Short mmCIF file of C-alpha atoms in Angstrom, two decimals:
data_model
loop_
_atom_site.label_atom_id
_atom_site.label_comp_id
_atom_site.label_asym_id
_atom_site.label_seq_id
_atom_site.Cartn_x
_atom_site.Cartn_y
_atom_site.Cartn_z
CA UNK A 1 21.79 14.05 11.03
CA UNK A 2 23.77 15.88 7.38
CA UNK A 3 27.12 17.01 7.87
CA UNK A 4 29.29 18.67 5.05
CA UNK A 5 32.79 18.79 7.01
CA UNK A 6 36.55 19.70 6.90
CA UNK A 7 37.32 18.37 10.18
CA UNK A 8 37.82 14.06 10.04
CA UNK A 9 35.16 12.36 10.64
CA UNK A 10 34.50 10.45 13.77
CA UNK A 11 32.85 7.20 12.47
CA UNK A 12 32.30 5.96 15.52
CA UNK A 13 29.84 9.28 16.66
CA UNK A 14 28.44 8.83 12.71
CA UNK A 15 27.06 5.19 14.25
CA UNK A 16 26.36 6.20 17.42
CA UNK A 17 23.71 8.95 15.97
CA UNK A 18 22.04 6.82 14.08
CA UNK A 19 21.76 3.70 17.01
CA UNK A 20 18.23 3.36 17.89
CA UNK A 21 17.06 0.82 20.96
CA UNK A 22 14.31 -0.29 18.81
CA UNK A 23 17.15 -1.09 15.94
CA UNK A 24 18.17 -4.86 15.50
CA UNK A 25 20.78 -3.80 12.46
CA UNK A 26 22.52 -0.49 11.96
CA UNK A 27 24.46 -0.72 8.41
CA UNK A 28 27.27 1.30 7.72
CA UNK A 29 29.26 2.77 4.40
CA UNK A 30 32.80 4.45 4.74
CA UNK A 31 34.00 5.40 1.62
CA UNK A 32 38.29 5.71 1.68
CA UNK A 33 40.45 7.40 -0.33
CA UNK A 34 42.58 4.93 -2.32
CA UNK A 35 45.97 4.85 -3.16
CA UNK A 36 45.51 4.62 -6.78
CA UNK A 37 43.12 5.30 -9.54
CA UNK A 38 43.34 3.86 -12.88
CA UNK A 39 46.76 2.99 -12.01
CA UNK A 40 48.34 6.06 -11.14
CA UNK A 41 49.56 6.60 -7.67
CA UNK A 42 47.02 9.20 -5.84
CA UNK A 43 48.85 11.68 -3.47
CA UNK A 44 45.76 13.35 -2.44
CA UNK A 45 42.24 14.18 -3.05
CA UNK A 46 40.49 17.68 -2.75
CA UNK A 47 37.14 16.89 -2.12
CA UNK A 48 34.87 20.71 -2.99
CA UNK A 49 30.86 20.71 -2.21
CA UNK A 50 28.31 23.45 -2.93
CA UNK A 51 27.07 22.74 0.60
CA UNK A 52 23.54 23.91 0.72
CA UNK A 53 22.63 21.81 -2.24
CA UNK A 54 24.28 18.91 -0.84
CA UNK A 55 22.92 18.91 2.78
CA UNK A 56 19.93 19.13 0.53
CA UNK A 57 19.50 16.66 -2.15
CA UNK A 58 20.66 14.12 0.67
CA UNK A 59 17.96 15.23 2.47
CA UNK A 60 16.07 14.20 -0.17
CA UNK A 61 17.42 11.23 -0.18
CA UNK A 62 17.08 10.61 3.27
CA UNK A 63 13.35 10.93 2.76
CA UNK A 64 13.24 8.64 -0.24
CA UNK A 65 14.87 5.78 1.56
CA UNK A 66 12.69 6.57 4.81
CA UNK A 67 9.56 6.14 2.56
CA UNK A 68 10.94 2.94 1.32
CA UNK A 69 12.36 1.26 4.66
CA UNK A 70 11.86 1.46 8.09
CA UNK A 71 14.90 3.14 9.20
CA UNK A 72 14.97 3.87 12.83
CA UNK A 73 18.32 6.36 12.63
CA UNK A 74 19.97 7.55 10.35
CA UNK A 75 22.93 9.63 10.25
CA UNK A 76 24.92 10.62 6.80
CA UNK A 77 28.54 12.63 6.51
CA UNK A 78 30.76 14.02 4.32
CA UNK A 79 33.99 15.69 4.25
CA UNK A 80 35.54 17.95 1.94
CA UNK A 81 38.63 19.37 1.96
CA UNK A 82 42.14 18.10 1.37
CA UNK A 83 42.42 13.87 2.04
CA UNK A 84 45.51 11.86 1.66
CA UNK A 85 45.27 7.99 1.09
CA UNK A 86 43.56 5.87 3.52
CA UNK A 87 41.70 8.72 4.94
CA UNK A 88 37.64 7.88 5.01
CA UNK A 89 35.46 10.51 2.59
CA UNK A 90 32.14 9.80 3.53
CA UNK A 91 30.02 7.83 6.07
CA UNK A 92 26.41 6.29 5.71
CA UNK A 93 25.23 4.87 9.31
CA UNK A 94 21.46 3.34 9.52
CA UNK A 95 18.82 1.40 11.58
CA UNK A 96 16.61 -1.01 11.58
CA UNK A 97 14.40 -3.13 13.33
CA UNK A 98 16.24 -6.16 11.12
CA UNK A 99 19.67 -6.26 9.09
CA UNK A 100 18.24 -6.65 4.92
CA UNK A 101 16.64 -2.93 4.96
CA UNK A 102 19.72 -1.81 6.67
CA UNK A 103 21.62 -3.33 3.75
CA UNK A 104 18.83 -2.08 1.17
CA UNK A 105 18.58 1.34 2.43
CA UNK A 106 22.71 2.39 3.46
CA UNK A 107 23.64 1.10 0.01
CA UNK A 108 20.36 3.18 -2.13
CA UNK A 109 21.76 6.48 0.47
CA UNK A 110 25.23 5.85 -0.67
CA UNK A 111 24.63 5.00 -4.72
CA UNK A 112 21.96 7.93 -4.81
CA UNK A 113 24.31 10.12 -3.39
CA UNK A 114 27.34 9.76 -5.38
CA UNK A 115 24.63 10.09 -8.77
CA UNK A 116 22.92 13.38 -7.38
CA UNK A 117 24.99 15.20 -4.62
CA UNK A 118 26.94 18.14 -6.02
CA UNK A 119 30.41 17.03 -4.46
CA UNK A 120 33.09 16.93 -6.32
CA UNK A 121 36.90 15.37 -6.09
CA UNK A 122 39.87 15.74 -8.20
CA UNK A 123 42.47 13.36 -7.71
CA UNK A 124 46.19 14.71 -7.61
CA UNK A 125 48.81 12.08 -8.77
CA UNK A 126 52.55 13.45 -8.81
CA UNK A 127 52.36 14.13 -12.56
CA UNK A 128 49.33 16.28 -12.75
CA UNK A 129 45.49 16.19 -11.45
CA UNK A 130 42.25 15.61 -12.44
CA UNK A 131 38.77 16.08 -11.34
CA UNK A 132 37.01 12.95 -11.44
CA UNK A 133 34.20 11.96 -14.74
CA UNK A 134 34.50 15.36 -15.81
CA UNK A 135 34.97 14.58 -19.25
CA UNK A 136 34.14 12.11 -21.54
CA UNK A 137 37.47 10.17 -22.35
CA UNK A 138 38.82 10.57 -18.60
CA UNK A 139 35.22 8.62 -17.39
CA UNK A 140 36.31 6.38 -14.36
CA UNK A 141 34.80 5.04 -11.33
CA UNK B 1 19.63 40.40 -17.79
CA UNK B 2 22.88 39.79 -15.62
CA UNK B 3 22.85 36.45 -13.87
CA UNK B 4 25.09 35.65 -11.12
CA UNK B 5 26.61 31.91 -11.68
CA UNK B 6 28.85 30.07 -8.70
CA UNK B 7 31.15 27.65 -10.41
CA UNK B 8 32.04 24.35 -9.08
CA UNK B 9 34.65 21.63 -9.51
CA UNK B 10 35.62 21.68 -13.08
CA UNK B 11 33.55 24.44 -14.21
CA UNK B 12 35.19 26.90 -11.45
CA UNK B 13 38.27 26.28 -13.40
CA UNK B 14 37.41 26.57 -16.88
CA UNK B 15 35.11 30.39 -15.86
CA UNK B 16 38.13 31.04 -13.43
CA UNK B 17 36.80 31.58 -10.25
CA UNK B 18 34.05 30.58 -7.43
CA UNK B 19 31.51 33.03 -9.41
CA UNK B 20 31.15 34.78 -12.47
CA UNK B 21 28.46 36.75 -14.13
CA UNK B 22 26.71 35.98 -17.14
CA UNK B 23 25.02 39.28 -19.65
CA UNK B 24 21.89 37.12 -21.22
CA UNK B 25 18.85 38.53 -23.03
CA UNK B 26 16.78 34.97 -22.54
CA UNK B 27 15.65 34.15 -18.87
CA UNK B 28 15.68 30.32 -19.46
CA UNK B 29 17.84 27.97 -17.93
CA UNK B 30 19.29 26.56 -21.45
CA UNK B 31 19.62 30.27 -22.24
CA UNK B 32 21.82 30.85 -19.94
CA UNK B 33 23.89 27.35 -20.82
CA UNK B 34 23.63 28.09 -24.34
CA UNK B 35 25.54 31.45 -23.35
CA UNK B 36 28.24 29.86 -20.88
CA UNK B 37 29.27 27.24 -23.70
CA UNK B 38 30.02 30.17 -26.14
CA UNK B 39 31.56 32.33 -23.84
CA UNK B 40 34.08 29.16 -22.72
CA UNK B 41 33.61 26.32 -25.15
CA UNK B 42 35.99 23.51 -22.91
CA UNK B 43 32.12 23.36 -20.92
CA UNK B 44 31.23 21.48 -23.72
CA UNK B 45 33.53 19.31 -23.37
CA UNK B 46 32.48 18.24 -20.06
CA UNK B 47 30.58 15.18 -19.71
CA UNK B 48 27.16 16.70 -18.21
CA UNK B 49 26.48 20.41 -17.74
CA UNK B 50 23.39 20.84 -14.91
CA UNK B 51 22.37 23.78 -13.82
CA UNK B 52 20.84 24.27 -10.46
CA UNK B 53 18.48 26.99 -9.25
CA UNK B 54 18.24 27.97 -5.72
CA UNK B 55 19.94 24.74 -4.25
CA UNK B 56 17.65 22.21 -6.17
CA UNK B 57 18.40 20.77 -10.30
CA UNK B 58 16.75 22.92 -12.51
CA UNK B 59 15.16 22.12 -16.34
CA UNK B 60 15.43 23.42 -19.27
CA UNK B 61 12.83 25.59 -19.83
CA UNK B 62 12.89 26.83 -16.23
CA UNK B 63 12.63 30.29 -16.22
CA UNK B 64 15.25 32.55 -13.79
CA UNK B 65 15.57 35.81 -12.64
CA UNK B 66 18.45 38.15 -11.26
CA UNK B 67 17.57 37.21 -7.82
CA UNK B 68 17.83 33.44 -8.24
CA UNK B 69 21.09 31.42 -6.51
CA UNK B 70 22.09 29.91 -9.78
CA UNK B 71 24.93 27.26 -10.13
CA UNK B 72 26.67 25.25 -12.68
CA UNK B 73 26.68 21.00 -12.01
CA UNK B 74 29.24 19.37 -13.42
CA UNK B 75 29.49 15.58 -13.45
CA UNK B 76 29.31 15.16 -9.79
CA UNK B 77 32.16 12.48 -8.21
CA UNK B 78 31.38 12.51 -4.53
CA UNK B 79 31.44 9.90 -2.04
CA UNK C 1 40.25 -11.12 12.85
CA UNK C 2 37.92 -13.64 14.29
CA UNK C 3 36.68 -12.61 17.44
CA UNK C 4 34.24 -14.40 20.08
CA UNK C 5 34.52 -12.32 22.88
CA UNK C 6 32.91 -11.40 26.49
CA UNK C 7 34.10 -8.41 26.42
CA UNK C 8 32.05 -5.49 24.96
CA UNK C 9 33.25 -5.06 21.03
CA UNK C 10 35.32 -1.30 20.35
CA UNK C 11 33.25 -1.25 16.70
CA UNK C 12 36.09 1.39 15.21
CA UNK C 13 38.78 -1.55 16.37
CA UNK C 14 36.99 -4.02 13.93
CA UNK C 15 36.48 -1.45 11.19
CA UNK C 16 40.33 -0.57 11.43
CA UNK C 17 41.41 -3.87 11.33
CA UNK C 18 39.48 -4.09 8.19
CA UNK C 19 40.60 -1.53 6.61
CA UNK C 20 43.14 -1.01 3.56
CA UNK C 21 44.80 1.22 1.96
CA UNK C 22 43.60 -0.18 -1.60
CA UNK C 23 40.07 0.39 -0.26
CA UNK C 24 37.73 2.86 -1.78
CA UNK C 25 35.10 0.81 0.07
CA UNK C 26 34.11 -0.60 3.98
CA UNK C 27 30.89 -2.39 4.67
CA UNK C 28 30.38 -2.82 8.18
CA UNK C 29 27.24 -4.57 9.89
CA UNK C 30 26.55 -4.07 13.69
CA UNK C 31 23.89 -6.21 15.00
CA UNK C 32 22.57 -4.75 17.88
CA UNK C 33 20.34 -6.05 20.64
CA UNK C 34 16.33 -5.05 20.32
CA UNK C 35 14.42 -3.84 23.56
CA UNK C 36 11.87 -6.08 22.20
CA UNK C 37 10.77 -9.02 20.18
CA UNK C 38 7.50 -10.28 19.82
CA UNK C 39 5.79 -7.23 21.00
CA UNK C 40 7.32 -8.32 24.76
CA UNK C 41 9.89 -6.04 26.51
CA UNK C 42 13.77 -8.05 26.40
CA UNK C 43 15.88 -6.90 29.55
CA UNK C 44 18.61 -9.12 28.55
CA UNK C 45 19.90 -11.66 26.41
CA UNK C 46 22.53 -14.43 26.44
CA UNK C 47 24.42 -15.76 24.15
CA UNK C 48 26.47 -19.07 24.09
CA UNK C 49 29.09 -19.98 21.55
CA UNK C 50 30.76 -23.09 21.00
CA UNK C 51 33.40 -21.53 20.75
CA UNK C 52 36.45 -23.82 18.74
CA UNK C 53 33.73 -24.17 15.60
CA UNK C 54 31.71 -21.33 15.86
CA UNK C 55 35.49 -19.74 14.90
CA UNK C 56 35.96 -22.06 12.57
CA UNK C 57 32.51 -22.13 10.25
CA UNK C 58 33.16 -18.13 10.41
CA UNK C 59 36.71 -18.80 8.68
CA UNK C 60 35.13 -21.59 6.09
CA UNK C 61 32.24 -18.51 5.74
CA UNK C 62 34.95 -15.86 4.37
CA UNK C 63 37.26 -17.84 2.96
CA UNK C 64 34.24 -18.48 0.34
CA UNK C 65 33.74 -15.29 0.67
CA UNK C 66 36.81 -13.81 -0.63
CA UNK C 67 36.87 -16.35 -3.51
CA UNK C 68 33.44 -14.37 -5.02
CA UNK C 69 34.91 -10.40 -3.94
CA UNK C 70 38.05 -9.32 -4.36
CA UNK C 71 38.57 -8.22 -0.57
CA UNK C 72 41.59 -6.59 0.35
CA UNK C 73 40.87 -6.66 4.40
CA UNK C 74 37.99 -8.56 6.66
CA UNK C 75 37.19 -8.82 10.48
CA UNK C 76 33.99 -10.36 12.36
CA UNK C 77 33.50 -9.89 16.14
CA UNK C 78 30.78 -11.73 17.85
CA UNK C 79 29.95 -11.05 21.66
CA UNK C 80 28.92 -13.42 24.18
CA UNK C 81 27.05 -13.99 27.82
CA UNK C 82 24.97 -11.36 28.89
CA UNK C 83 23.84 -8.38 26.50
CA UNK C 84 21.36 -4.88 27.81
CA UNK C 85 19.14 -3.64 24.00
CA UNK C 86 21.69 -1.09 22.90
CA UNK C 87 24.58 -3.61 22.76
CA UNK C 88 26.58 -4.48 19.95
CA UNK C 89 25.94 -8.43 19.15
CA UNK C 90 28.22 -8.88 16.35
CA UNK C 91 30.50 -6.83 13.84
CA UNK C 92 30.97 -7.66 10.42
CA UNK C 93 33.62 -4.79 8.18
CA UNK C 94 34.89 -5.63 5.13
CA UNK C 95 36.85 -4.17 2.37
CA UNK C 96 36.97 -3.70 -0.98
CA UNK C 97 37.85 -1.91 -3.49
CA UNK C 98 34.74 -0.56 -5.21
CA UNK C 99 30.86 -0.70 -3.14
CA UNK C 100 28.90 -2.88 -4.52
CA UNK C 101 31.38 -5.71 -3.70
CA UNK C 102 31.54 -4.91 -0.11
CA UNK C 103 27.91 -4.66 0.44
CA UNK C 104 27.69 -7.96 -1.11
CA UNK C 105 30.64 -9.38 0.78
CA UNK C 106 29.48 -8.20 4.06
CA UNK C 107 25.69 -9.50 3.69
CA UNK C 108 26.45 -12.67 2.62
CA UNK C 109 28.99 -13.12 5.91
CA UNK C 110 26.45 -12.03 8.29
CA UNK C 111 23.42 -13.92 6.94
CA UNK C 112 25.21 -17.24 6.34
CA UNK C 113 27.39 -16.23 10.22
CA UNK C 114 23.23 -16.46 10.74
CA UNK C 115 22.91 -19.46 9.65
CA UNK C 116 25.65 -21.58 10.45
CA UNK C 117 27.44 -20.67 13.22
CA UNK C 118 26.81 -22.71 16.60
CA UNK C 119 26.14 -19.84 18.76
CA UNK C 120 22.77 -19.64 20.57
CA UNK C 121 20.91 -16.07 22.14
CA UNK C 122 18.15 -16.90 24.89
CA UNK C 123 16.14 -13.87 25.47
CA UNK C 124 14.90 -12.65 28.84
CA UNK C 125 11.74 -11.38 29.74
CA UNK C 126 10.03 -9.81 32.49
CA UNK C 127 8.02 -13.20 32.92
CA UNK C 128 10.28 -15.66 31.40
CA UNK C 129 13.00 -16.49 28.82
CA UNK C 130 13.25 -18.70 25.56
CA UNK C 131 16.05 -19.59 23.37
CA UNK C 132 15.26 -17.80 19.94
CA UNK C 133 14.09 -20.10 17.16
CA UNK C 134 14.97 -23.47 18.83
CA UNK C 135 11.54 -24.78 18.71
CA UNK C 136 9.38 -24.73 15.77
CA UNK C 137 6.23 -22.37 17.43
CA UNK C 138 8.54 -20.42 19.34
CA UNK C 139 10.48 -19.67 16.00
CA UNK C 140 11.00 -16.07 15.70
CA UNK C 141 13.44 -13.92 13.53
CA UNK D 1 30.86 -47.93 23.57
CA UNK D 2 30.58 -44.55 25.40
CA UNK D 3 30.36 -41.07 23.87
CA UNK D 4 30.86 -37.65 25.08
CA UNK D 5 29.08 -35.01 23.89
CA UNK D 6 28.78 -31.50 24.57
CA UNK D 7 25.35 -29.64 24.95
CA UNK D 8 24.91 -25.77 24.12
CA UNK D 9 21.75 -23.81 24.34
CA UNK D 10 18.71 -25.16 24.66
CA UNK D 11 20.10 -28.98 24.49
CA UNK D 12 21.99 -27.85 27.79
CA UNK D 13 18.97 -27.12 29.30
CA UNK D 14 17.35 -30.43 28.39
CA UNK D 15 20.10 -32.39 28.90
CA UNK D 16 20.54 -30.91 32.12
CA UNK D 17 24.08 -30.15 32.06
CA UNK D 18 27.39 -28.91 29.22
CA UNK D 19 28.09 -32.45 29.03
CA UNK D 20 27.15 -35.86 29.04
CA UNK D 21 27.78 -39.23 28.40
CA UNK D 22 25.31 -41.49 26.18
CA UNK D 23 26.29 -45.54 25.94
CA UNK D 24 24.87 -46.89 22.55
CA UNK D 25 25.91 -49.78 20.75
CA UNK D 26 26.18 -48.23 16.54
CA UNK D 27 28.27 -46.38 16.10
CA UNK D 28 26.78 -43.46 13.67
CA UNK D 29 25.96 -40.13 14.25
CA UNK D 30 22.26 -40.69 13.20
CA UNK D 31 21.84 -43.85 16.21
CA UNK D 32 23.51 -41.48 18.64
CA UNK D 33 20.69 -39.40 17.75
CA UNK D 34 18.27 -41.71 18.30
CA UNK D 35 19.78 -42.56 21.62
CA UNK D 36 19.58 -39.11 22.06
CA UNK D 37 15.62 -38.71 21.52
CA UNK D 38 15.07 -42.00 23.23
CA UNK D 39 16.55 -40.48 26.54
CA UNK D 40 15.40 -36.85 26.20
CA UNK D 41 12.31 -36.63 24.11
CA UNK D 42 12.15 -33.00 24.56
CA UNK D 43 14.79 -32.88 21.71
CA UNK D 44 11.98 -33.91 18.91
CA UNK D 45 10.54 -30.68 20.21
CA UNK D 46 13.29 -29.07 18.40
CA UNK D 47 13.40 -27.62 15.10
CA UNK D 48 16.45 -29.29 14.28
CA UNK D 49 19.12 -30.96 16.24
CA UNK D 50 22.57 -31.17 13.95
CA UNK D 51 25.74 -33.13 15.61
CA UNK D 52 29.05 -31.34 14.88
CA UNK D 53 31.87 -34.03 15.08
CA UNK D 54 35.35 -32.45 15.62
CA UNK D 55 34.14 -28.64 15.28
CA UNK D 56 32.24 -30.11 11.87
CA UNK D 57 28.85 -30.32 11.08
CA UNK D 58 28.34 -34.35 10.14
CA UNK D 59 26.67 -36.33 7.84
CA UNK D 60 24.01 -38.85 9.44
CA UNK D 61 26.48 -41.58 8.16
CA UNK D 62 29.23 -40.16 9.86
CA UNK D 63 31.02 -43.09 11.54
CA UNK D 64 31.95 -41.74 14.97
CA UNK D 65 34.59 -42.55 17.78
CA UNK D 66 34.98 -42.31 21.59
CA UNK D 67 37.55 -40.16 21.03
CA UNK D 68 36.04 -37.37 19.08
CA UNK D 69 34.41 -34.33 20.39
CA UNK D 70 30.97 -34.29 19.68
CA UNK D 71 28.50 -31.61 20.72
CA UNK D 72 24.69 -31.24 20.19
CA UNK D 73 23.84 -28.27 17.65
CA UNK D 74 19.89 -27.11 18.10
CA UNK D 75 19.04 -24.32 16.09
CA UNK D 76 21.62 -22.23 15.53
CA UNK D 77 20.41 -18.02 16.82
CA UNK D 78 23.65 -15.89 16.72
CA UNK D 79 24.31 -12.89 15.23
#
């Protein structure tokens, strides 16, 4: 399951989708909105996606991961729209027979998703706003 | 040629909308980017500006046609 | 929160306990009962814990992890008693400002828990049963 | 001396119960383990047999007293 959604992500549902009776391990990464960035209070975040391409790119990442690790199940859900601090922006869940592979595959998927998937976030502070990482001087993360 | 270009994130702000039409002699991704840099110098201030053709990242020498789905991909920051 | 429990583990509750407004990342490891071991069907598992000492040992592991990584929240829950394939035996959840530390800390905690915590499982097959890893010839995992 | 010993996992099966009383001249963890090995040779077939004193793994030369909470820790397999 690859999902780009404006609705709050049901983490348990993502985990259930990835789970498998043959698996001994599920690793789950949950990205959440921090209440601060570069020492400033974050009021909210705006996430935007080029949805069709994002799904494409995430599918490629999953395909790569499936070749590298023995995945028995997986699910990725990414939220878009307006998110407040504490809300879940992304969930990646990966099931495999043993635990090491589940950690490695999950980390590969979220790392590559962050590098490649056409999704953007704008941080809205009390005194302004900024597309994250867009400009050299403002590079964060 | 007239290319329809989708804009996301900071490029949407710079171009002033979700979609723009770019008139251009050339037929490559590089030519399109150069034309956009001329018309919207603020794009040159970005850390990177990739171009996607039909939902896939394109190389600079890739040939584009008017029927392609073309999109500007400023530095991504999902997750 | 460190919990050894006979009741089914509420994964979402463990995640919520670990979560923090300052965190951008939560990594969750979920151990589940596999329906097979060494090519044989697992009918059920029996988990047993030396509870007071297990809580002690897990607390030490968490303390170590807290010194090595900037953890903003954590929770560990381990099930005991009779578990069927697919059921959740353990959940480790760790929140940190950035994602890399959440993966590293979570993996350290589950790896060390498996090596040190006085908890045992017996696999019950159709034709017999066996305490996992107890004897050299029968070493599994 | 008489030491009360808790047994878990496979040691519970070998000793035939959750708790046993071990009579012993010595006062160390090593002496206790040796005595148990004599009385229950099946324990020698385990991959390892650690002993916990008061909820902490004990070294072989650690001195034990009758009031300590002593437990046999066969190879663990939690998770």
